[in-house]
PDB file of C-alpha atoms in Angstrom:
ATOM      1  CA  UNK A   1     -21.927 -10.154   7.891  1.00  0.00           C
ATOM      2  CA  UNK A   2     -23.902 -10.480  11.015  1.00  0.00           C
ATOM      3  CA  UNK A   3     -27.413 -10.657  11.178  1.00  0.00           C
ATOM      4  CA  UNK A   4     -27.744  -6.951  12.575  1.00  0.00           C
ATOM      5  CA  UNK A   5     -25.571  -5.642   9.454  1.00  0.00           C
ATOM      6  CA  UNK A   6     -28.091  -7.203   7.226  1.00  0.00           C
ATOM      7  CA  UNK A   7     -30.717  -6.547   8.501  1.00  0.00           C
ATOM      8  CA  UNK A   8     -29.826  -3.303   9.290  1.00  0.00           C
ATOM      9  CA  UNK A   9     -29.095  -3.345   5.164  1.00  0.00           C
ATOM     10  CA  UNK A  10     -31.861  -5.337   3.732  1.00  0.00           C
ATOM     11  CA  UNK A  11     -34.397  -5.552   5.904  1.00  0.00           C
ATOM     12  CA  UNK A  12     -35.558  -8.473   8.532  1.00  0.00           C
ATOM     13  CA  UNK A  13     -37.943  -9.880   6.197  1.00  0.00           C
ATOM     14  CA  UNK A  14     -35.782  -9.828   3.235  1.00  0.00           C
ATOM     15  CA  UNK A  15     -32.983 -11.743   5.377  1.00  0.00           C
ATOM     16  CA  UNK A  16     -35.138 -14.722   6.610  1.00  0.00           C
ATOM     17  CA  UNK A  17     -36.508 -14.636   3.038  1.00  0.00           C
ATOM     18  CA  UNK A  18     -32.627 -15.192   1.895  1.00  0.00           C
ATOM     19  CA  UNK A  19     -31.867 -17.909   4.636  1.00  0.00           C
ATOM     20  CA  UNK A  20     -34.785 -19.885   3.796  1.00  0.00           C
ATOM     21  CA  UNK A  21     -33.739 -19.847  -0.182  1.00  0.00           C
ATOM     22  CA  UNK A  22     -30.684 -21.127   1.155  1.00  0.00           C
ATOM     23  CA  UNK A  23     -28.783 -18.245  -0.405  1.00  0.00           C
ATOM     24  CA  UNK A  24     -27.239 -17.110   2.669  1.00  0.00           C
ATOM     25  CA  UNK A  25     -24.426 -19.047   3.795  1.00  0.00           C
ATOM     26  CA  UNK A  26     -24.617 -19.472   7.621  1.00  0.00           C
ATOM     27  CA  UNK A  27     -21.304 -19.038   9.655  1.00  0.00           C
ATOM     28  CA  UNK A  28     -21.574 -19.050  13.103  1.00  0.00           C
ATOM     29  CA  UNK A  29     -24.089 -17.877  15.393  1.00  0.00           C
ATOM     30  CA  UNK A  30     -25.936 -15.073  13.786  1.00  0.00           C
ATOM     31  CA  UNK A  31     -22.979 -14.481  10.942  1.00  0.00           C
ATOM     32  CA  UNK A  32     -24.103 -15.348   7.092  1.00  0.00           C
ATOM     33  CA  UNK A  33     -22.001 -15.036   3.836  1.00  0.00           C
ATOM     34  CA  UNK A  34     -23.446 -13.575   0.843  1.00  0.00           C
ATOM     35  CA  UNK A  35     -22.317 -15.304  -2.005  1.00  0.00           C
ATOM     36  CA  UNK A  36     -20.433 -12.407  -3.161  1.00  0.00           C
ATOM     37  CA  UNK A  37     -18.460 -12.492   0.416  1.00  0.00           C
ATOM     38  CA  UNK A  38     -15.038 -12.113  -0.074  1.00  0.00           C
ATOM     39  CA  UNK A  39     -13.032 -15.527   0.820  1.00  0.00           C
ATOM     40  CA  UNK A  40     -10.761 -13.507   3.108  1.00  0.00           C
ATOM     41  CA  UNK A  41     -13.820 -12.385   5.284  1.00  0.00           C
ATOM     42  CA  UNK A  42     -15.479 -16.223   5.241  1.00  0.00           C
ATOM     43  CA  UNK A  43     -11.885 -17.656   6.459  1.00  0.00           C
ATOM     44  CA  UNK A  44     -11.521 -15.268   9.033  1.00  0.00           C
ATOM     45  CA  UNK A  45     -15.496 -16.327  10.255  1.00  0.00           C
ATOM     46  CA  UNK A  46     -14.211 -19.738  10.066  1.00  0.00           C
ATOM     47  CA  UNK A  47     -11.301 -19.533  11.934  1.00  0.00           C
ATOM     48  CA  UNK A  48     -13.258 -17.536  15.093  1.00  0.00           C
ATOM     49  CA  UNK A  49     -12.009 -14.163  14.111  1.00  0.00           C
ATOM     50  CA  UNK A  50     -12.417 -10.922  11.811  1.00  0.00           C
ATOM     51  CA  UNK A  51     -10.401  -9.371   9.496  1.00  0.00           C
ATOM     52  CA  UNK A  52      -7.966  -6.858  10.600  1.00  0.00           C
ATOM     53  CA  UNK A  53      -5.099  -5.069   9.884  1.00  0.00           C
ATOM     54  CA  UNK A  54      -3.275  -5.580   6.252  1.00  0.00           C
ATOM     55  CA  UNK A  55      -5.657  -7.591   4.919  1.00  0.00           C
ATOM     56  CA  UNK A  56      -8.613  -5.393   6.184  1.00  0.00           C
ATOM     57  CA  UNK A  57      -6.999  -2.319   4.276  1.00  0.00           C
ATOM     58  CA  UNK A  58      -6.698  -4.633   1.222  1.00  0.00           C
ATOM     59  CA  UNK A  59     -10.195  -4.492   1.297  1.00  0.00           C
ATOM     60  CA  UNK A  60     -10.801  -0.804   1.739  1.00  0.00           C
ATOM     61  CA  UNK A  61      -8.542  -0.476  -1.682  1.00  0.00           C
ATOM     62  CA  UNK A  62      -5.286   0.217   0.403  1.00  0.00           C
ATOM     63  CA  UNK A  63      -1.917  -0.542  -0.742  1.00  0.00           C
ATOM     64  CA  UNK A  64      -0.296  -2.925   1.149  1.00  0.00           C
ATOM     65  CA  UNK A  65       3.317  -4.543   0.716  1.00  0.00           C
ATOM     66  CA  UNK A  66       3.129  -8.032  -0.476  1.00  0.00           C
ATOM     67  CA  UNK A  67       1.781 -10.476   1.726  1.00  0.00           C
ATOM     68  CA  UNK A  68      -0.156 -13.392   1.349  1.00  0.00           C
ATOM     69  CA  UNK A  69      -0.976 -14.475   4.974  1.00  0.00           C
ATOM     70  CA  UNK A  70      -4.630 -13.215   5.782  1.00  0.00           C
ATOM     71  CA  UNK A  71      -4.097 -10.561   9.186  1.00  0.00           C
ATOM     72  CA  UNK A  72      -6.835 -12.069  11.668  1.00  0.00           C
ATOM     73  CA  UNK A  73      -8.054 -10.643  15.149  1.00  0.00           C
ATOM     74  CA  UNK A  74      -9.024 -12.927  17.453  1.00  0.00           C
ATOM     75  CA  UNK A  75     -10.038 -13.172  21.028  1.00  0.00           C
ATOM     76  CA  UNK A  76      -7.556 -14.194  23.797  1.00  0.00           C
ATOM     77  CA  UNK A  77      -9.875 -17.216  24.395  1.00  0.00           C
ATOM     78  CA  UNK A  78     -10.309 -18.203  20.296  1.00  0.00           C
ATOM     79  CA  UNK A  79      -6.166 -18.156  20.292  1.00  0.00           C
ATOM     80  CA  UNK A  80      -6.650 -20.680  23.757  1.00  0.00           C
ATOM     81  CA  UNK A  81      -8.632 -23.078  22.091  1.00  0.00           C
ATOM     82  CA  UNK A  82      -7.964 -22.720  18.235  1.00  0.00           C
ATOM     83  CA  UNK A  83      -4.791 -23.312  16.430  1.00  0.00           C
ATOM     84  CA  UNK A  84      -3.594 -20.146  14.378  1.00  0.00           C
ATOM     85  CA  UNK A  85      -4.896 -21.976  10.344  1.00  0.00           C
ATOM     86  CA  UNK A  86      -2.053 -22.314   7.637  1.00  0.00           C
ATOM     87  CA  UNK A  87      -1.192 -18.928   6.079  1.00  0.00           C
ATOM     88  CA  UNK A  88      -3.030 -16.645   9.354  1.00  0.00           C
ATOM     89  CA  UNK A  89      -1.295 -14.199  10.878  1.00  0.00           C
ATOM     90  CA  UNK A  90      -2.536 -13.059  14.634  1.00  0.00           C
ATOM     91  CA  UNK A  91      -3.248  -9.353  14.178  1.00  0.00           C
ATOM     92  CA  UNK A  92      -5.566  -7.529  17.036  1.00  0.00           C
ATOM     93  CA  UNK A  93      -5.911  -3.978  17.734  1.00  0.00           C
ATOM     94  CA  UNK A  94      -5.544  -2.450  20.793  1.00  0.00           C
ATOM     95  CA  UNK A  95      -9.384  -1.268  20.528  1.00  0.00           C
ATOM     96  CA  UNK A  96     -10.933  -3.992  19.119  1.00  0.00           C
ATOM     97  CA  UNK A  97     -14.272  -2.331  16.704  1.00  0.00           C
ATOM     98  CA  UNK A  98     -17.322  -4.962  16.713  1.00  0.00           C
ATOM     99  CA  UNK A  99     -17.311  -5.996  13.146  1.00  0.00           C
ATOM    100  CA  UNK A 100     -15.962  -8.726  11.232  1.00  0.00           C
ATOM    101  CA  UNK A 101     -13.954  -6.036   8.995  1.00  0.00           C
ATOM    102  CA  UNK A 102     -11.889  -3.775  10.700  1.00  0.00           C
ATOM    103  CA  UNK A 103     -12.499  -0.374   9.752  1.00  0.00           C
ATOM    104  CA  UNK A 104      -9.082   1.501   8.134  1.00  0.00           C
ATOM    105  CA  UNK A 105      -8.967   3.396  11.728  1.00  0.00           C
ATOM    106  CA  UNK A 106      -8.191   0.292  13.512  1.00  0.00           C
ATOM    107  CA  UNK A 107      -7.052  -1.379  10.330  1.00  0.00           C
ATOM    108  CA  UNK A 108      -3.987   1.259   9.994  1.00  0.00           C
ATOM    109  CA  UNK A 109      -3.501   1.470  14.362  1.00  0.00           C
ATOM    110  CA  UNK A 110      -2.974  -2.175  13.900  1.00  0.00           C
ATOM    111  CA  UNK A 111      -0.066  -2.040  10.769  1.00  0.00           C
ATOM    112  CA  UNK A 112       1.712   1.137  12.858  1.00  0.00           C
ATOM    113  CA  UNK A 113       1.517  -1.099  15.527  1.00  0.00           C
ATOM    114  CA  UNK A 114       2.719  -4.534  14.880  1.00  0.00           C
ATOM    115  CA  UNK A 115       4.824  -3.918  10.988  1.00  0.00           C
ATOM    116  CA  UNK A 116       7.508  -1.627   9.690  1.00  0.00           C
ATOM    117  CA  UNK A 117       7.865   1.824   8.179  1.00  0.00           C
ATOM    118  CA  UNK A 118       7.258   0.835   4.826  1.00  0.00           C
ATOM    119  CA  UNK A 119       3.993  -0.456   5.628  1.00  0.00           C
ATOM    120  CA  UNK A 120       3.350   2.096   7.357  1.00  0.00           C
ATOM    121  CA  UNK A 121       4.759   4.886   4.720  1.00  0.00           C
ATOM    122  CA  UNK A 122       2.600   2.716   2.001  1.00  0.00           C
ATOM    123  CA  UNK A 123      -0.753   2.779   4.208  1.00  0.00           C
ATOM    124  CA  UNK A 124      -0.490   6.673   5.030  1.00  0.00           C
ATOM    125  CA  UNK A 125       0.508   7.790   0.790  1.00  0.00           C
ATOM    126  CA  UNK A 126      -3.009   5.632  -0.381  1.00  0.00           C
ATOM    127  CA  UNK A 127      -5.516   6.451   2.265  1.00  0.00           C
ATOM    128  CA  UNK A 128      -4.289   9.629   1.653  1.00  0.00           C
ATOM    129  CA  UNK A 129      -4.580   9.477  -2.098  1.00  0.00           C
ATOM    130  CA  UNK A 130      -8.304   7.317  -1.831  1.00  0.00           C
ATOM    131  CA  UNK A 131      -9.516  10.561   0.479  1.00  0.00           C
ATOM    132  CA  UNK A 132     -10.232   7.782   3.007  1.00  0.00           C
ATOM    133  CA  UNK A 133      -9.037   9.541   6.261  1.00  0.00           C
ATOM    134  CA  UNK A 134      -8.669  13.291   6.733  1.00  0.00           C
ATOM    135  CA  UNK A 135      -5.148  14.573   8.138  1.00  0.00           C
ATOM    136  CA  UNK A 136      -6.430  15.417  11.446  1.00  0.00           C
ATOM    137  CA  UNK A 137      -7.739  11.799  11.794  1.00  0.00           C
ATOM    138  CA  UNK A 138      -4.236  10.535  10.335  1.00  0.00           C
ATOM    139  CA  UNK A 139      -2.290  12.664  12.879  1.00  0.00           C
ATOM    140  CA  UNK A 140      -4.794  11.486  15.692  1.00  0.00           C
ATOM    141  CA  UNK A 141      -4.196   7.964  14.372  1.00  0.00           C
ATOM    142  CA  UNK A 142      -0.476   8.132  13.861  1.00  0.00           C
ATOM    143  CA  UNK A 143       0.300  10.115  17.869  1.00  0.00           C
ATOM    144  CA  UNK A 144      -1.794   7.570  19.659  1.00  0.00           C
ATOM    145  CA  UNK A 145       1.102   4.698  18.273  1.00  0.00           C
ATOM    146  CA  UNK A 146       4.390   6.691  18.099  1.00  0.00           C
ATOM    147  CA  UNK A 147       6.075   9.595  17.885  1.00  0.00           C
ATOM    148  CA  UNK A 148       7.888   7.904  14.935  1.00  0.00           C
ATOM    149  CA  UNK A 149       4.725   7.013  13.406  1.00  0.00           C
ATOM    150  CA  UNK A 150       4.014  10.973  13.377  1.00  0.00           C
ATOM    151  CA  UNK A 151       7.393  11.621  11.498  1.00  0.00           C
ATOM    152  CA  UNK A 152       6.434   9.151   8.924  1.00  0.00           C
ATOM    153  CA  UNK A 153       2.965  10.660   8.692  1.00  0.00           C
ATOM    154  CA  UNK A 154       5.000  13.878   8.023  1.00  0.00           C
ATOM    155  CA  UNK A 155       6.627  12.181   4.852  1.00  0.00           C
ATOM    156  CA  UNK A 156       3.504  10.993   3.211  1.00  0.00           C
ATOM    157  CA  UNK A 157       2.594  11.909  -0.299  1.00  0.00           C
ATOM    158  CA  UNK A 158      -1.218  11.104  -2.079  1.00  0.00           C
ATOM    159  CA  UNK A 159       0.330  12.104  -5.046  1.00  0.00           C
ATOM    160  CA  UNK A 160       2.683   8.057  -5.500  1.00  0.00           C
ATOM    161  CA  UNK A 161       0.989   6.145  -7.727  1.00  0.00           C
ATOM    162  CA  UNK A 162       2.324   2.953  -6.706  1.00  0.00           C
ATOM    163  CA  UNK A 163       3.141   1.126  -3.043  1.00  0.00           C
ATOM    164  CA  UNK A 164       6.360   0.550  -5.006  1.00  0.00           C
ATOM    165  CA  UNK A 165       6.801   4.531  -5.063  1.00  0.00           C
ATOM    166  CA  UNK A 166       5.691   5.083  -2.018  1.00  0.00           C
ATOM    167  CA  UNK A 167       8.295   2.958  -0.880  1.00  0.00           C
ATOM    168  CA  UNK A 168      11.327   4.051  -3.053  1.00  0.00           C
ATOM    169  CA  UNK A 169      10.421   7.477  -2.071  1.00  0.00           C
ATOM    170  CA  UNK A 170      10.768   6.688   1.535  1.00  0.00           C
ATOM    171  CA  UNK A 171      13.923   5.337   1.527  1.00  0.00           C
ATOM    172  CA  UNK A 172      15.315   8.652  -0.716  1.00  0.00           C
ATOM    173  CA  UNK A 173      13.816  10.928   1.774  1.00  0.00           C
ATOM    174  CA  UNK A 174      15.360   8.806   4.804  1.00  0.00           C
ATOM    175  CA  UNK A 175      19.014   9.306   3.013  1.00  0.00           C
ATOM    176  CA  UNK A 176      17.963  13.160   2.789  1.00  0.00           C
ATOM    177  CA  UNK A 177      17.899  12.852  -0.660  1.00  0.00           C
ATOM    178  CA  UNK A 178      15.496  15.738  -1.719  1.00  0.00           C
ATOM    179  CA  UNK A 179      12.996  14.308  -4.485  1.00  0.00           C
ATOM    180  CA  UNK A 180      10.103  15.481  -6.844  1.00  0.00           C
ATOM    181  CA  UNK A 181       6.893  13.269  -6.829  1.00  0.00           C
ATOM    182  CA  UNK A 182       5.047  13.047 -10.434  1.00  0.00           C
ATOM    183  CA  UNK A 183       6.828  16.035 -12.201  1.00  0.00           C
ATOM    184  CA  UNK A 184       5.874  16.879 -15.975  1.00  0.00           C
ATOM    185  CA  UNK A 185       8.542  17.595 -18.921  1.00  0.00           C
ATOM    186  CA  UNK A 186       7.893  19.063 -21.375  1.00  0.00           C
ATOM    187  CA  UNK A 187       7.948  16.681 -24.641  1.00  0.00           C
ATOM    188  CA  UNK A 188       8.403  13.148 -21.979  1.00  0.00           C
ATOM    189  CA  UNK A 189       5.352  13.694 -20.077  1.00  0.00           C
ATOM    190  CA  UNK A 190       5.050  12.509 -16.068  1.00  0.00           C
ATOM    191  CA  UNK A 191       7.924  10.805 -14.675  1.00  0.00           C
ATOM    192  CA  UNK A 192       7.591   9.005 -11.108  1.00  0.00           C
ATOM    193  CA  UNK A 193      10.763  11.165  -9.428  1.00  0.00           C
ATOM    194  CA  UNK A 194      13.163  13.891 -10.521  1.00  0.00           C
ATOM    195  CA  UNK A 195      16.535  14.161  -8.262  1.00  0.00           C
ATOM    196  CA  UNK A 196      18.182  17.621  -9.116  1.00  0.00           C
ATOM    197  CA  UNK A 197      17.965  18.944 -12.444  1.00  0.00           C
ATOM    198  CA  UNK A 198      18.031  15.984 -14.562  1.00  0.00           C
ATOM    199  CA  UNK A 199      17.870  11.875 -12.766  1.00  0.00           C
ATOM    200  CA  UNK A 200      15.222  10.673 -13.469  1.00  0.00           C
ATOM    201  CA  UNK A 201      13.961   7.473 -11.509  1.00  0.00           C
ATOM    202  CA  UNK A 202      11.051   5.256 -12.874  1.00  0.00           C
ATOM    203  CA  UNK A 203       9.508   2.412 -11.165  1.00  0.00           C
ATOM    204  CA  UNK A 204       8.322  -0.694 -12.701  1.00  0.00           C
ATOM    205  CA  UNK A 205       5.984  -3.079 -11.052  1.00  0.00           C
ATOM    206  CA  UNK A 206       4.942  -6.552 -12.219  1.00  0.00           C
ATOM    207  CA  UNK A 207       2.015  -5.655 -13.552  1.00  0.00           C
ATOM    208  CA  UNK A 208       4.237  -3.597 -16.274  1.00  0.00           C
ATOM    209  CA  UNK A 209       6.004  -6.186 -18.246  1.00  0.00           C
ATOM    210  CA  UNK A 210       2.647  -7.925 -18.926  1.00  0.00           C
ATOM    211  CA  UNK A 211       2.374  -5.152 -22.139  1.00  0.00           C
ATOM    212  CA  UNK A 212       4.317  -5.214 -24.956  1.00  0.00           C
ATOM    213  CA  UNK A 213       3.342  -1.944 -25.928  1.00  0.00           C
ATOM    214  CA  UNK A 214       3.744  -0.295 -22.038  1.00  0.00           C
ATOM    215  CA  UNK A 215       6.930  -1.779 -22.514  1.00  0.00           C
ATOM    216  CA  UNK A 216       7.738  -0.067 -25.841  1.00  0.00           C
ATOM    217  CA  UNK A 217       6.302   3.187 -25.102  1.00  0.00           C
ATOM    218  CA  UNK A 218       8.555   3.388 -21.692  1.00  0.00           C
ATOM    219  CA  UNK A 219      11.638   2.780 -24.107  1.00  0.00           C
ATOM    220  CA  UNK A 220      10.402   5.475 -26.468  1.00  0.00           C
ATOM    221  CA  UNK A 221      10.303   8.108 -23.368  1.00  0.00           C
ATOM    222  CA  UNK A 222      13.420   7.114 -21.954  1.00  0.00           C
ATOM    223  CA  UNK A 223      15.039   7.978 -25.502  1.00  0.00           C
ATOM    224  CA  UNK A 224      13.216  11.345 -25.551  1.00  0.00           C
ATOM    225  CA  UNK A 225      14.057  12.070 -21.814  1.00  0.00           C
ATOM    226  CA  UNK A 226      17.857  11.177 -23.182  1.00  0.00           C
ATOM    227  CA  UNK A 227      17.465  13.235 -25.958  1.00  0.00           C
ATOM    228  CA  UNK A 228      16.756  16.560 -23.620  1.00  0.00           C
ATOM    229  CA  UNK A 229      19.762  15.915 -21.378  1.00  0.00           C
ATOM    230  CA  UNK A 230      17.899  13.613 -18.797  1.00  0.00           C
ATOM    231  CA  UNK A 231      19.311  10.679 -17.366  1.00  0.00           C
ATOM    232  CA  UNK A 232      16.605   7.809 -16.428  1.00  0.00           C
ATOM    233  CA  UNK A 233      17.087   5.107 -13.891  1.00  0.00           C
ATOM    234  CA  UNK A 234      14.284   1.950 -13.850  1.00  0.00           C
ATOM    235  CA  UNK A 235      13.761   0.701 -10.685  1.00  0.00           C
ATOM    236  CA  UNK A 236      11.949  -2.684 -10.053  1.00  0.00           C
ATOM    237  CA  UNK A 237      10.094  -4.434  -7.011  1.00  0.00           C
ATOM    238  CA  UNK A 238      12.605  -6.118  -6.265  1.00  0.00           C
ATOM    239  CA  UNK A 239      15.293  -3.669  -6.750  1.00  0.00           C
ATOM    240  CA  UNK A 240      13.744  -1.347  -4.235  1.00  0.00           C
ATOM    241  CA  UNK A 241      12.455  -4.078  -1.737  1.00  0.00           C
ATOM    242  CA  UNK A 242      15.138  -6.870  -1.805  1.00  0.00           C
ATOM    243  CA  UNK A 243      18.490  -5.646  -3.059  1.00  0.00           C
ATOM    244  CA  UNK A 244      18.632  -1.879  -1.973  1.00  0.00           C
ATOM    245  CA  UNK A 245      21.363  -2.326  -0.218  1.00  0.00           C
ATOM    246  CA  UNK A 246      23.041  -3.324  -3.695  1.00  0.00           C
ATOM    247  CA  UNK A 247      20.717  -0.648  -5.705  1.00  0.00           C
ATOM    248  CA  UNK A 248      21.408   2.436  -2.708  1.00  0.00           C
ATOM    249  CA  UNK A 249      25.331   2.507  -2.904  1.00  0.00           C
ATOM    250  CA  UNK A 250      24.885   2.814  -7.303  1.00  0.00           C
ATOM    251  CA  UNK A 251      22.153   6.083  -6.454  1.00  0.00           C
ATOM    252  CA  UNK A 252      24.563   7.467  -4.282  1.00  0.00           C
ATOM    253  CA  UNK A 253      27.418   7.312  -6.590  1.00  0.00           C
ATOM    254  CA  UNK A 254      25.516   9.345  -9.595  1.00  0.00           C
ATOM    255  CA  UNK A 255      24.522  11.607  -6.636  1.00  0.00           C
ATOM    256  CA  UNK A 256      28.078  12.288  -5.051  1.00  0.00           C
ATOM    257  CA  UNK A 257      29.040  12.714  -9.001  1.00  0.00           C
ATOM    258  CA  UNK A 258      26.546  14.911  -9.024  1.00  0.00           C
ATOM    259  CA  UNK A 259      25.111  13.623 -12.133  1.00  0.00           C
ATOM    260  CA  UNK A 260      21.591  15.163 -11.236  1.00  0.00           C
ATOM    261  CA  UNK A 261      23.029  18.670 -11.199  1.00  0.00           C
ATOM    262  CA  UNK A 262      24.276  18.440 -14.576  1.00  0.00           C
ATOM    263  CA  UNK A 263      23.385  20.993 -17.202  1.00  0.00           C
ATOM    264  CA  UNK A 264      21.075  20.094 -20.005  1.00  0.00           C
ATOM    265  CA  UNK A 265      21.257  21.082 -23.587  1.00  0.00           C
ATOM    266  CA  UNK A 266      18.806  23.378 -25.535  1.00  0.00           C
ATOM    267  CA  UNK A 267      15.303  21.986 -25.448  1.00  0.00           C
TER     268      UNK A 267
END
């Protein structure tokens, strides 16, 4: 933090209390870490800059697609002089806001700007969902970028409970596949997507094979959903971010046999 936002927090005398304990960590000139300072926001100090884009929404609780490299603004005059450190990524906003973590504003300007429409689609469905932005600001937001950015604005859904779903449901919707998000049945409970009448698609993250009994009780619903005519499809990470083109043409076949539409028996 600077010394402004602290003091402008804590209080002057509290901060030159906390410097002279030695429990602020000094940075630069007039920037301290606290030691609760998140690493990315000390590395991006370090290397002459402040956190923007991606990483910035990471820590606003955004989704964000996997990426490791920390998303750093820096001056035209820092990116002279200083090499870009192992694992940065040069990330500035048009409008560059004075603090040393973007807010989501410029954070989500910045990932329309310079990354694809699934980041973008993945931003727009959680800020949504966290209440972070309103619409209007999201529309103002998305039209100052793109025209396309607006159309994906027009897609997003708070209601995904995943960046994975936010992601699978993007690509359905750009193959004008229609899709229900979160829909309840009777005797299965809440499944991530309904096609039609009766495909149901699942997605499973990482974080989901870690339990045992996650694991067992997804296998129990899929036999119920079975049971009441459904047909379930589970999706992974990397089915839906690195082999769709394999994963798309198999969808499309249950589609075109219209699988979805089929009836079901008695409930």
């Amino acid at each position: 933090m600077t010394r402004k936002e602290l003091v402008a927090t804590y209080g002057r005398r509290a901060v030159d209390r906390l410097v002279a304990e030695g429990r602020l960590e000094r940075m630069g000139r007039g920037v301290f870490a606290l030691p609760w300072t998140p690493p990315e926001v000390v590395a991006a100090v370090r290397a002459g800059g402040a956190v923007s884009c991606k990483s910035a929404l990471q820590l606003h609780g955004v989704w964000t697609l996997d990426d490791k490299r920390l998303h750093l603004s820096r001056s035209k005059r820092t990116r002279e002089r200083n090499a870009l450190p192992p694992g940065s990524l040069d990330c500035r906003p048009r409008a560059v806001p004075d603090t040393i973590v973007h807010p989501v504003e410029a954070a989500l300007s910045c990932v329309l700007a310079r990354h694809g429409a699934d980041d973008a689609v993945v931003a727009f469905d959680s800020i949504i969902r966290l209440g972070l932005l309103t619409t209007d600001e999201l529309a103002r937001i998305a039209a100052a970028q793109s025209a396309t950015s607006l159309r994906l604005l027009d897609r997003a859904d708070g209601r995904v409970d995943s960046a994975l779903e936010s992601v699978l449901r993007h690509r359905l919707r750009s193959a004008n596949v229609r899709v229900r998000t979160q829909v309840h049945i009777a005797g299965v409970g809440r499944v991530d997507f309904l096609l039609g009448d009766r495909l149901i698609l699942e997605t499973d993250g990482f974080e989901f094979h870690a339990s045992t009994a996650t694991f067992r009780n997804d296998r129990q619903r899929d036999r119920r959903a079975l049971a009441r005519g459904y047909l379930v499809v589970r999706l992974t990470w990397s089915d839906v971010l690195h082999d769709w083109d394999r994963v798309w043409p198999e969808l499309r076949e249950l589609l075109r046999r219209r699988v979805h539409r089929a009836r079901r028996g008695p409930e």
